[in-house]
Coordinates of C-alpha atoms (C1' of nucleotides) in Angstrom, one line a residue:
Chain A
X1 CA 9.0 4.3 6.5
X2 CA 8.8 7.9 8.6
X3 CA 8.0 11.1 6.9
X4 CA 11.5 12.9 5.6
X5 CA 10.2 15.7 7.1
X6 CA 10.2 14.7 10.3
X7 CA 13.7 12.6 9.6
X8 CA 15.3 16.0 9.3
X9 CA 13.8 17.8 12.0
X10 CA 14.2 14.8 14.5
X11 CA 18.1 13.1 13.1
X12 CA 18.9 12.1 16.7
X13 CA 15.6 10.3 17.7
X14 CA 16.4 8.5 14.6
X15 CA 20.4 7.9 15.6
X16 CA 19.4 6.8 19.1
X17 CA 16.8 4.4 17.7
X18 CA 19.1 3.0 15.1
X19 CA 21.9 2.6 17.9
X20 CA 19.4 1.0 20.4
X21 CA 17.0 -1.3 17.9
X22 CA 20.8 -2.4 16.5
X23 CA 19.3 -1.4 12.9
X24 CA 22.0 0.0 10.8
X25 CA 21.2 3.0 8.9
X26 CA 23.2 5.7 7.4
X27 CA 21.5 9.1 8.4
X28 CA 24.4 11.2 7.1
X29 CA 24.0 9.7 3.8
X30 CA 20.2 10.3 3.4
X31 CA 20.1 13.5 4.9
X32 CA 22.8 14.6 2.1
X33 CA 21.2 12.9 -1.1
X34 CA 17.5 14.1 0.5
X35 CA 19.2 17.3 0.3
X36 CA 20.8 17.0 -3.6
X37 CA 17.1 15.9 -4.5
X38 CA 15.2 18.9 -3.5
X39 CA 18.1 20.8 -5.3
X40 CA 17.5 19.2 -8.3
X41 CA 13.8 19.2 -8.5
X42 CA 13.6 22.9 -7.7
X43 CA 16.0 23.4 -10.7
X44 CA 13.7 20.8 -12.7
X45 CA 10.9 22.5 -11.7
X46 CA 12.3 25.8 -13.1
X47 CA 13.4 24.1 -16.1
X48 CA 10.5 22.4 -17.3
X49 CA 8.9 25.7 -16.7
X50 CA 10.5 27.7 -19.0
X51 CA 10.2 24.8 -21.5
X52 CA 6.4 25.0 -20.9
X53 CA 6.3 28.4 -21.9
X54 CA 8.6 28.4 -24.8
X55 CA 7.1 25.4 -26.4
X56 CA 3.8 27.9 -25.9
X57 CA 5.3 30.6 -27.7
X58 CA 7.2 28.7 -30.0
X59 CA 3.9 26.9 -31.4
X60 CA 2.7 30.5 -31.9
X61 CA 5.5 31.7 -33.9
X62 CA 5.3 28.8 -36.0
X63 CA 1.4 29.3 -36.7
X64 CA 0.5 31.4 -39.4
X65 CA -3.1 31.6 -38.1
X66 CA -2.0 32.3 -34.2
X67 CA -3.3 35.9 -32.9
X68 CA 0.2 36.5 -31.9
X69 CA 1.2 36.2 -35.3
X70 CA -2.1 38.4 -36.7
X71 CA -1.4 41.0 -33.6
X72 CA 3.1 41.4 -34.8
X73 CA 2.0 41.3 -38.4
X74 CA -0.1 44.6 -37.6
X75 CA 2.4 45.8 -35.4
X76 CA 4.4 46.0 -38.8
X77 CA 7.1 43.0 -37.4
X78 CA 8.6 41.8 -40.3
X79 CA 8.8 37.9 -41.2
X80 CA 12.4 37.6 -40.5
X81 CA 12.3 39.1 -37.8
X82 CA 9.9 36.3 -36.5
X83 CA 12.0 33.8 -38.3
X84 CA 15.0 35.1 -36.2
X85 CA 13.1 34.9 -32.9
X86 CA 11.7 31.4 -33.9
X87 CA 15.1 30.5 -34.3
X88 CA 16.8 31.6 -31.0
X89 CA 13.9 30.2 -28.8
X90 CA 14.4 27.2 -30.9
X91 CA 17.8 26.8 -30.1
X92 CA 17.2 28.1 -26.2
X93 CA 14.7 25.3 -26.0
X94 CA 17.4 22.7 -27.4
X95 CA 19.3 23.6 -24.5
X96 CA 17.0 23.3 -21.9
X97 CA 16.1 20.3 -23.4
X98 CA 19.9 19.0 -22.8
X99 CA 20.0 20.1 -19.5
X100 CA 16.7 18.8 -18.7
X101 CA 17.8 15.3 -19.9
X102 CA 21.1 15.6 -17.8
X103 CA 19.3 16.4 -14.8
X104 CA 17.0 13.7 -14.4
X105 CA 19.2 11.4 -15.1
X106 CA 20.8 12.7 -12.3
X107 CA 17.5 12.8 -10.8
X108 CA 16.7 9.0 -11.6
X109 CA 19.7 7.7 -9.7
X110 CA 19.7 10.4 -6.3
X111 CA 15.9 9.1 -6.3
X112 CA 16.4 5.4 -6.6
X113 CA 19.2 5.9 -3.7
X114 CA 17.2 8.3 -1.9
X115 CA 14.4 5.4 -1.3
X116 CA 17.1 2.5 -0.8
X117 CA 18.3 4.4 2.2
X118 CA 14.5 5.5 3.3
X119 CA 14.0 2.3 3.7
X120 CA 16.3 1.6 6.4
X121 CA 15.4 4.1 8.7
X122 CA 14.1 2.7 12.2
X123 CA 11.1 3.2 13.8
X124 CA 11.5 5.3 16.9
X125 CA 10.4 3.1 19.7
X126 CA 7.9 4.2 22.1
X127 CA 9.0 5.9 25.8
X128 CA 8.3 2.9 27.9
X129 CA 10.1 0.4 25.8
X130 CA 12.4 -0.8 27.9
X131 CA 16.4 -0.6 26.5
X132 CA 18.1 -3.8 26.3
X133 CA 19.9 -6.0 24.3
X134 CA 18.0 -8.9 23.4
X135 CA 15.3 -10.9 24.3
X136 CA 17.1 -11.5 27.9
X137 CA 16.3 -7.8 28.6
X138 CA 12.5 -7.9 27.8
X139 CA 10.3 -6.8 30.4
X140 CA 7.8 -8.6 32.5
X141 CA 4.4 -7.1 33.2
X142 CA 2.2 -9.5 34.8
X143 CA 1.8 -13.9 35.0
X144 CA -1.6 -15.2 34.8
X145 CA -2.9 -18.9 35.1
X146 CA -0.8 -21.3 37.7
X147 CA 1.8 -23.3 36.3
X148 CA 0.2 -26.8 37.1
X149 CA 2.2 -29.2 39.3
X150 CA 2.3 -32.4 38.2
X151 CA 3.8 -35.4 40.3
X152 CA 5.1 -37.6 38.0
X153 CA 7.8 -37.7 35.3
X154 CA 7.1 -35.6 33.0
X155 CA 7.3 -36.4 29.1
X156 CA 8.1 -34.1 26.3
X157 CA 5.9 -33.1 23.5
X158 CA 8.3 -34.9 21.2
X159 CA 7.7 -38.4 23.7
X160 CA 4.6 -37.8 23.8
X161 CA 3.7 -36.9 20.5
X162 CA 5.8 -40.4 19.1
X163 CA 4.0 -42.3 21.8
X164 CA 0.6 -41.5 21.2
X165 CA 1.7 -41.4 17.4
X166 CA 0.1 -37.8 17.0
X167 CA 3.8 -36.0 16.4
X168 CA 6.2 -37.6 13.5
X169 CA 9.2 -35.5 13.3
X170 CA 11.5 -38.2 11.8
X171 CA 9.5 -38.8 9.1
X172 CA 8.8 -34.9 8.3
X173 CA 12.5 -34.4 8.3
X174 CA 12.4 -37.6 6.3
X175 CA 10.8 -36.0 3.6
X176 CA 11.5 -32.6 4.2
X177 CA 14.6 -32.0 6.3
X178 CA 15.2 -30.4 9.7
X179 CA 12.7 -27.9 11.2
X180 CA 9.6 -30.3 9.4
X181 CA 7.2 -32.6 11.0
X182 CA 4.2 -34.4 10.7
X183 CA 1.0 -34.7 12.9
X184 CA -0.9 -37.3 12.1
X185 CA -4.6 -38.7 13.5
X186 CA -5.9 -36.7 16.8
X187 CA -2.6 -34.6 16.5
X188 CA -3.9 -33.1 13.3
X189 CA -7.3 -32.8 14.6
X190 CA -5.9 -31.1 18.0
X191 CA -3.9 -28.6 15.7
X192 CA -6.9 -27.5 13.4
X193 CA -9.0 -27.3 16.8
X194 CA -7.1 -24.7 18.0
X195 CA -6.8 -22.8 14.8
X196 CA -11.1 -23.1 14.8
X197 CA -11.3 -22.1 17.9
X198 CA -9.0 -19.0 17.7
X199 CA -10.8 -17.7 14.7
X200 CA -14.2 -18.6 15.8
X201 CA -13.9 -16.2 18.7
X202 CA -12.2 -13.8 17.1
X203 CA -15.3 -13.6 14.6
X204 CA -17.2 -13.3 17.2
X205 CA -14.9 -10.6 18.4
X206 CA -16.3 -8.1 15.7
X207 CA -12.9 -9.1 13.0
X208 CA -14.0 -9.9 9.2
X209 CA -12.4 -13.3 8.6
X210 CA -10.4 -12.8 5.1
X211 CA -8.3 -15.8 3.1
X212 CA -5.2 -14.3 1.9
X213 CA -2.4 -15.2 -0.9
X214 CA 0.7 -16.1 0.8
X215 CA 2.7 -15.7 -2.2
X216 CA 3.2 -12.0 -2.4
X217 CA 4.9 -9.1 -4.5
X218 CA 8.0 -8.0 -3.9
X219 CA 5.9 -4.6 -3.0
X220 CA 4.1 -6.1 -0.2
X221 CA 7.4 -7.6 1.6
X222 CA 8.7 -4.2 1.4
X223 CA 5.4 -2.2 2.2
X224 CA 4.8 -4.5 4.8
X225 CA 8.5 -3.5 6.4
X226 CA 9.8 -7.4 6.1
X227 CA 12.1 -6.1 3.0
X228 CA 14.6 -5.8 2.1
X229 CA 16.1 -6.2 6.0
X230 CA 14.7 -9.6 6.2
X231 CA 14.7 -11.0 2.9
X232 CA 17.2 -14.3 3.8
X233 CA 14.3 -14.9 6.6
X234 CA 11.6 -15.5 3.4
X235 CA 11.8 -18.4 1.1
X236 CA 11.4 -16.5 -2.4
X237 CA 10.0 -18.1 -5.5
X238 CA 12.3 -16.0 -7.9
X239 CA 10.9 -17.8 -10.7
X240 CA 7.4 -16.2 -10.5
X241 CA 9.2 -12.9 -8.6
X242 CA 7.0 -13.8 -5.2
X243 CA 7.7 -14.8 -1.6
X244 CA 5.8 -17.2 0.2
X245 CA 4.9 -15.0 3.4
X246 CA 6.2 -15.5 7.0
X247 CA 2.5 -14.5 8.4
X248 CA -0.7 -13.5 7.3
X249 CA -0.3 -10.2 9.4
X250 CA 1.7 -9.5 5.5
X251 CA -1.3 -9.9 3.4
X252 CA -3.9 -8.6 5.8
X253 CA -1.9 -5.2 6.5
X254 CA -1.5 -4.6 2.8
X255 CA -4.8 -5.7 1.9
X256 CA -5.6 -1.4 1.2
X257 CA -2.3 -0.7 -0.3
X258 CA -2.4 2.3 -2.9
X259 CA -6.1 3.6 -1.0
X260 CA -7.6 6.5 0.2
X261 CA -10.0 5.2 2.8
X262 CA -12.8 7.1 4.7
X263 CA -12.5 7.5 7.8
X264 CA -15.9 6.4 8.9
X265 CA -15.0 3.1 7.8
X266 CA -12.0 2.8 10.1
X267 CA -10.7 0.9 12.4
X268 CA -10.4 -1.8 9.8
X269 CA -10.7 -5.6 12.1
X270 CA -9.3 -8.6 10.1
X271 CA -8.9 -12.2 10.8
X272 CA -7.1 -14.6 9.1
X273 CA -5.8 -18.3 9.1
X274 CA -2.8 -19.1 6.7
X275 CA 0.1 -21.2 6.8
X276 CA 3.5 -19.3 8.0
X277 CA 6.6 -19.9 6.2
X278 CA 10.0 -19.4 7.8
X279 CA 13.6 -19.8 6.5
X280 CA 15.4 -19.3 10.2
X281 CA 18.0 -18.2 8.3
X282 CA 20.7 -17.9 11.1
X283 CA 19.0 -19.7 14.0
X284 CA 21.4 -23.1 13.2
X285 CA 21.2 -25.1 15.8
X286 CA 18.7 -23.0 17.9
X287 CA 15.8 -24.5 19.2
X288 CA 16.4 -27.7 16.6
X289 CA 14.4 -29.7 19.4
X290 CA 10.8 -30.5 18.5
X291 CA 7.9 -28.3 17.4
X292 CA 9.3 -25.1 18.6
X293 CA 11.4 -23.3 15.7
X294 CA 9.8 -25.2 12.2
X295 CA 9.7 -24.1 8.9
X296 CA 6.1 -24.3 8.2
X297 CA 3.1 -23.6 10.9
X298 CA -0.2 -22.5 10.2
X299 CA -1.2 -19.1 12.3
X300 CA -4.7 -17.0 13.2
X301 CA -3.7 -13.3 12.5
X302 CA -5.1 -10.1 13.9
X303 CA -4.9 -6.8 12.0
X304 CA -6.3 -3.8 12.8
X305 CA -5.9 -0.8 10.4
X306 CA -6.6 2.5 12.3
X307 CA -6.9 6.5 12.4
X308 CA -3.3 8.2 12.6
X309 CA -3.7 8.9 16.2
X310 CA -1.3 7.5 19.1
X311 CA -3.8 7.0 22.0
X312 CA -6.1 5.3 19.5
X313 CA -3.4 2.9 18.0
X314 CA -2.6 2.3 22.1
X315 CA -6.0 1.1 23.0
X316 CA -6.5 -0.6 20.0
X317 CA -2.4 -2.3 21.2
X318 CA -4.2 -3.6 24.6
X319 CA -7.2 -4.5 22.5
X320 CA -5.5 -7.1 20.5
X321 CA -3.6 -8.1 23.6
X322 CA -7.1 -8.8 24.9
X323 CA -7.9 -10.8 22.3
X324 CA -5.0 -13.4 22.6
X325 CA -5.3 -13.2 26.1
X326 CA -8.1 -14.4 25.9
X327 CA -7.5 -17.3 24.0
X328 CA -4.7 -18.4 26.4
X329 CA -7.1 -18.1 29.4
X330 CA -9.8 -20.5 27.6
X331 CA -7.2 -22.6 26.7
X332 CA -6.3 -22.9 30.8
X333 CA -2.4 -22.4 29.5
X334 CA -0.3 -20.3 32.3
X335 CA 1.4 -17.1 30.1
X336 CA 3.2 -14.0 31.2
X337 CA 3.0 -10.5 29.2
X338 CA 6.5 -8.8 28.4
X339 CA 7.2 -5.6 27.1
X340 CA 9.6 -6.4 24.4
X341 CA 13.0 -3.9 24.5
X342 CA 14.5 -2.3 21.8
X343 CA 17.3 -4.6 20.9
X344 CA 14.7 -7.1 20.2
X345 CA 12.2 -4.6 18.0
X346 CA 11.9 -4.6 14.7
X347 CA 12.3 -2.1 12.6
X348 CA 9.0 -0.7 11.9
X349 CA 7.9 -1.2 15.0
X350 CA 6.9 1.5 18.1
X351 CA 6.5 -0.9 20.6
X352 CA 5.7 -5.1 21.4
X353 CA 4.3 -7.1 23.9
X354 CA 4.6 -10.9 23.5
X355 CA 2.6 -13.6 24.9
X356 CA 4.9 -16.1 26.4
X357 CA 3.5 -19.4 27.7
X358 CA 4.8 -22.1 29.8
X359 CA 6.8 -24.9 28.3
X360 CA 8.0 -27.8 30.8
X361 CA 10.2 -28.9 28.2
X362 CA 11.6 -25.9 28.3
X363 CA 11.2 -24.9 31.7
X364 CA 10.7 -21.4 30.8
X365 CA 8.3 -19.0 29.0
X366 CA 8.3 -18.8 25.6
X367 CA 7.2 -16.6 23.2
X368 CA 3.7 -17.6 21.8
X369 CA 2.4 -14.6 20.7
X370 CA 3.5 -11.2 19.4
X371 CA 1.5 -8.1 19.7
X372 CA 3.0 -4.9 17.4
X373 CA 2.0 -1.8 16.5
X374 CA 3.8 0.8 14.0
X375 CA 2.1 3.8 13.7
X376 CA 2.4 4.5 10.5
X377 CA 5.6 3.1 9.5
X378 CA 4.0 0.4 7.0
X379 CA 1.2 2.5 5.8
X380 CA 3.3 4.8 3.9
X381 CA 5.4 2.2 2.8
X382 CA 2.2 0.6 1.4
X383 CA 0.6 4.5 0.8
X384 CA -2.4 3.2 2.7
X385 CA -4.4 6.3 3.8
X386 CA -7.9 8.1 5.1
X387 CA -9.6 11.0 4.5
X388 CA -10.6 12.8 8.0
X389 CA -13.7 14.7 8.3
X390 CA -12.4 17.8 6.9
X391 CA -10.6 16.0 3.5
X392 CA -7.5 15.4 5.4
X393 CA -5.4 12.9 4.3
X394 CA -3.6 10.9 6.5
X395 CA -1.3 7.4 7.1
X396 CA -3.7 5.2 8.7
X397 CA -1.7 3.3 12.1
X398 CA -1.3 -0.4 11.6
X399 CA -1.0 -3.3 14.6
X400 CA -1.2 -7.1 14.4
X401 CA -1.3 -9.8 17.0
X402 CA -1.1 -13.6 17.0
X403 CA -4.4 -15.1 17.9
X404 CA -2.8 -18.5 17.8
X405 CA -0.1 -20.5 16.3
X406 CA 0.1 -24.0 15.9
X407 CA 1.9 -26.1 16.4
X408 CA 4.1 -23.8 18.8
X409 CA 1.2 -23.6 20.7
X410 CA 1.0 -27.8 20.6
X411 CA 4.0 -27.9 22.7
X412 CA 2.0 -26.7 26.0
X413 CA -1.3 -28.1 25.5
X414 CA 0.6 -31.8 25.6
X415 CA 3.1 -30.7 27.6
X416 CA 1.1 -29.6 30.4
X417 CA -2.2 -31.5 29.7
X418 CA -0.6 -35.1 30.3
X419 CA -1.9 -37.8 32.5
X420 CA 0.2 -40.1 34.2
X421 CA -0.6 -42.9 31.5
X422 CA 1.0 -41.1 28.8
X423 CA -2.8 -39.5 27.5
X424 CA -3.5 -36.1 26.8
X425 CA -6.5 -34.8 28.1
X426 CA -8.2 -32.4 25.3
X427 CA -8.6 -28.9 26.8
X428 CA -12.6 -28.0 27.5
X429 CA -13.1 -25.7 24.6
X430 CA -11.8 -27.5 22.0
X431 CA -13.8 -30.6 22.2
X432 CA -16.7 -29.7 20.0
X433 CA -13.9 -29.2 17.6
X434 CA -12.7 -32.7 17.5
X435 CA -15.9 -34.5 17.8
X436 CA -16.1 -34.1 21.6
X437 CA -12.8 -36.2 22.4
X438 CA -12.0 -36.2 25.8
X439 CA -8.7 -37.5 25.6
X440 CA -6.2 -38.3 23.5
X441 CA -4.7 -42.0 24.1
X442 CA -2.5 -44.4 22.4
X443 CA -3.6 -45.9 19.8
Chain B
rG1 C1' -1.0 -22.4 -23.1
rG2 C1' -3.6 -20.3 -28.1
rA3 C1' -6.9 -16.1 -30.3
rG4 C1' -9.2 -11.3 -29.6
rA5 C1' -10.7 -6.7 -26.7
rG6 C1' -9.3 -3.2 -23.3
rG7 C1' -6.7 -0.4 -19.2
rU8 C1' -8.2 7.7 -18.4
rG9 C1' -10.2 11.2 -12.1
rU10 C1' -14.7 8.2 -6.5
rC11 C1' -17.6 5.8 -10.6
rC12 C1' -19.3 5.8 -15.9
rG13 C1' -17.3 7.9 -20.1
rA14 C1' -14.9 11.6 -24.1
rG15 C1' -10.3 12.9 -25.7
rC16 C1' -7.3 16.4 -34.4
rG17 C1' 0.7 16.0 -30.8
rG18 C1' 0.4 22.3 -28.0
rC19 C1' -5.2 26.2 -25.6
rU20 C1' -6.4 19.0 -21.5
rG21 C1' -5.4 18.0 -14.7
rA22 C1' -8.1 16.4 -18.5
rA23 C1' -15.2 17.4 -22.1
rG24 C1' -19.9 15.3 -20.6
rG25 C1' -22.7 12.6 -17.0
rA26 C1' -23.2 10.3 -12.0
rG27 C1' -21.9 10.6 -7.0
rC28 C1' -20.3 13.7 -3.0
rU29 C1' -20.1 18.7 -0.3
rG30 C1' -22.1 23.6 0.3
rG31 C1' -25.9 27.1 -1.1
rU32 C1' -30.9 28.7 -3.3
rU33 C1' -35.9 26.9 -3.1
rU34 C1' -39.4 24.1 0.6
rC35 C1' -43.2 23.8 6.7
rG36 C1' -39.7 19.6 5.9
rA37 C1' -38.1 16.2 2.1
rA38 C1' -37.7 15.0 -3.1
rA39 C1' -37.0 17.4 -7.6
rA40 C1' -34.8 21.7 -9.9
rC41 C1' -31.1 25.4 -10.1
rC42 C1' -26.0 27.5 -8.7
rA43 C1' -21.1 26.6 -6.9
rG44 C1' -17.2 23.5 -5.3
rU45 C1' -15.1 18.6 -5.6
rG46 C1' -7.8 14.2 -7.5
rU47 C1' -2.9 12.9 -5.5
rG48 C1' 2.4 13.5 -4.7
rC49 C1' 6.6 16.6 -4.5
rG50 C1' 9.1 21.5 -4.2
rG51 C1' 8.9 26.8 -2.9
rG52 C1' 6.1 30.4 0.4
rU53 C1' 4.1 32.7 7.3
rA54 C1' -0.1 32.5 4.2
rA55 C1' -3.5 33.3 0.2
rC56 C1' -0.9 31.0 -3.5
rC57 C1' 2.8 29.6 -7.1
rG58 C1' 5.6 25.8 -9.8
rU59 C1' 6.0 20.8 -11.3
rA60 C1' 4.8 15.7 -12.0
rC61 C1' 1.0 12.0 -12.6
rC62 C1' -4.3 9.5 -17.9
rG63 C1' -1.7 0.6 -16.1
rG64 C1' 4.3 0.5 -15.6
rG65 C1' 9.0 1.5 -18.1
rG66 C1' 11.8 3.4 -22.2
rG67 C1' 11.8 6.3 -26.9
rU68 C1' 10.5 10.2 -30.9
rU69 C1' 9.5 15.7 -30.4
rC70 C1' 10.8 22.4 -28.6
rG71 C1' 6.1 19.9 -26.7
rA72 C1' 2.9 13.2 -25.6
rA73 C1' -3.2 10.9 -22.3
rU74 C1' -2.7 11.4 -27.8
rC75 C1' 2.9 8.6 -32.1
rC76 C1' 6.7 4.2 -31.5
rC77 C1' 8.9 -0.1 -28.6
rC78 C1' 8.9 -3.4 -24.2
rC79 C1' 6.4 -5.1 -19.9
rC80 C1' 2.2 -5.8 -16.5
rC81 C1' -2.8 -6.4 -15.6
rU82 C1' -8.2 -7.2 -16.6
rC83 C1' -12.1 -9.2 -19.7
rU84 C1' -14.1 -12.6 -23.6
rC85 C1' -13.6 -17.2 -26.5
rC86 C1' -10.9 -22.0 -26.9
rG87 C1' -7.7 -25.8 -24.5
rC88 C1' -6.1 -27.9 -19.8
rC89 C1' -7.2 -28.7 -14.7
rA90 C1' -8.0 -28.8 -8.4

RNA sequence: GGAGAGGUGUCCGAGCGGCUGAAGGAGCUGGUUUCGAAAACCAGUGUGCGGGUAACCGUACCGGGGGUUCGAAUCCCCCCCUCUCCGCCA
């Protein structure tokens, strides 16, 4: 959400990012009912005053005791006089009354329409965000690692994974239809290793590890910007009125919703492993191959909840970047950086890079990572706030990153870790995760 | 799931239907005092929205939503949440 304020003053940053994000919103619409509520509260306002005042004077009338009454009895006012008086305010306050009742009903729906279409409006992406349409368009800004060559024929992480009998998709979609899996002996225990090892360092890495609900409040979808434009992407339990969460970045970011923060205590660093749930509403028959696109995956977030500032929110962008950057490195896994364009930003979002690491099986770099910031377009929807130095209250700035996600992040550890014999060879720093395995064989 | 208690400002805690944005305390900020500190004393100390260049003014908010009333933190109805006891259970 972006303050109406500045929506007025700035309607064609907000046209030109809803035309180049491809984020439909009707500006015309909420600039007119934003309009039509001011009207009516400055006539409420005026309203409800009089009736304050009246209903003052009106309980002095009616007291006997009341010094107004004392000070018109010596003033030689006569009782019906008052009784006339009481009478016609009486009747002026049944009026305001009526037309205080219209109004905010009135009121009540130009409000309730006035959020539906604040909640629409984009984000207006940052000034090196590259245009483009989709994901095609994003922009490289630097390799790192060497993309191994190996000279024999390579397998897939779906052959290998069946071989060594550490990947069971047949029987996940068995039980649980397509986009599900299973991992089973050292696949499950090279899965969790990664997850360990990704929130180990970033604990070490100064972020306060936090266990989240991933069923969450129709609030928290919204606050956190994924409703109501991506509700068919969330698998709702309508039952109990929550949705299971697509990522813990949901949680985490909303985990101040409704405070008033110092800012002493900011930034805010948190850490957190949860599963991820994911409809891929839409995505038929993309990516139906292997681990890639799945339902269910368990992910280390970053979240970092900072001081409205821009250049503070940018450092703290590279410093997440960092963070995941570094977890690629350790894992020896070759990645590229892109600068994400605006057809492929979401809505909240200023700007994105994403990790994208090398998948044989693909033959192409894919997105591993995703590293957002918002300013603070989901702190006011969750009215998450600080208090400066001087009382100030302001929207705190909001980013999140991927540390890891697995089992995405399965597909190039086997992919590019294979030996000639079909084995996998356990990447250095996870070992003392799984009980110093070397190497994954068959069984 | 059954029974009871309760939800008020940063916190604790009052609150006959109008004079209560809300007593009183604590905390915090500033000042006086002190060589300095503590203590004591004095003053200030909620958020949103609207209007105004501004000082400021208006209005709303006492878990949420309706209702009664000229007027509701206070009365009525519905919902939510928390706590205690019992039952069940990873």
């Amino acid at each position: 959400m972006l303050d109406i304020k500045f929506i007025r003053e700035n309607q064609e940053a907000i046209r030109d990012a809803s035309r180049r994000k491809k984020v439909p919103c009707d500006l015309d619409r909420l600039v007119e009912v934003d309009a039509r509520r001011r009207q009516i509260q400055v006539e409420l306002d005026r309203l409800r005053h009089e009736q304050k005042e009246g209903g003052a004077q009106l309980a002095l009338y009616r007291n006997p005791k009341s010094p107004w009454r004392r000070r018109a009895a010596e003033e030689g006012v006569s009782e019906q006089e008052i009784a006339a008086e009481t009478e016609r305010l009486q009747a002026r306050l049944n009026e305001i009354k009526a037309g205080t009742k219209a109004l905010e009903e009135e009121d009540r729906q130009v409000q309730a329409d006035f959020q539906q279409l604040m909640l629409t409006v984009p984000q207006t992406p940052a000034a090196d965000v590259p245009d483009g349409e989709d994901e095609t368009d994003n922009r490289e800004l630097r390799r790192v690692g060497e993309v191994p060559k190996l000279d024999f024929p390579l397998l897939d992480h779906v052959e290998l994974g069946a071989k060594l009998g550490i990947v069971d998709i047949e029987r996940g979609v068995r039980l649980a239809g397509t986009r599900n899996y299973m991992l089973r002996g050292a696949g499950t225990l090279l899965h969790q290793a990664v997850l360990r090892f990704a929130f180990d360092l970033m604990i070490q890495r100064g972020f306060e590890p936090v266990t989240v609900p991933v069923m969450v409040k129709e609030e928290v979808m919204q606050g956190t910007g994924y409703f109501p434009l991506g509700r068919d992407q969330a698998y709702l339990c309508e039952r109990d009125e929550l949705s299971l969460v697509g990522t813990a970045e949901v949680p985490l970011t909303a985990l101040h919703t409704e405070e008033i923060l110092d800012e002493t205590d900011l930034p805010k660093r948190y850490v957190a492993l949860s599963p991820c749930f994911r409809r891929e509403a839409g995505a038929a028959g993309k990516d139906t191959y292997g681990l890639y696109r799945i339902h269910l995956f368990d992910k280390v977030e970053q979240v970092i909840i900072c001081r409205n500032d821009e250049a503070v929110s940018l450092e703290h962008h590279q410093e997440i970047l960092a963070h995941a950057e570094a977890v690629m490195q350790a894992l020896e896994l070759p990645y590229r950086v892109v600068n994400v364009c605006t057809g492929d930003l979401g809505q909240g979002q200023v700007q994105k890079f994403d990790i994208e690491t090398w998948m044989p099986s693909r033959g192409a770099y894919c997105e591993t990572h995703s590293a957002s910031r918002f300013h603070e377009f989901q702190a006011r929807r969750l009215n998450m706030r600080y208090r400066d130095a001087s009382r100030k209250i302001h929207f705190c700035h909001t980013l999140n990153n991927t540390v890891i996600a697995s089992p995405r992040v399965l597909i190039p550890i086997l992919e590019l870790y294979q030996q000639p014999d079909g084995s996998i060879v356990v990447p250095k720093v996870l070992r003392p995760y799984m009980g110093d395995m070397e190497r994954i064989g068959p069984r």
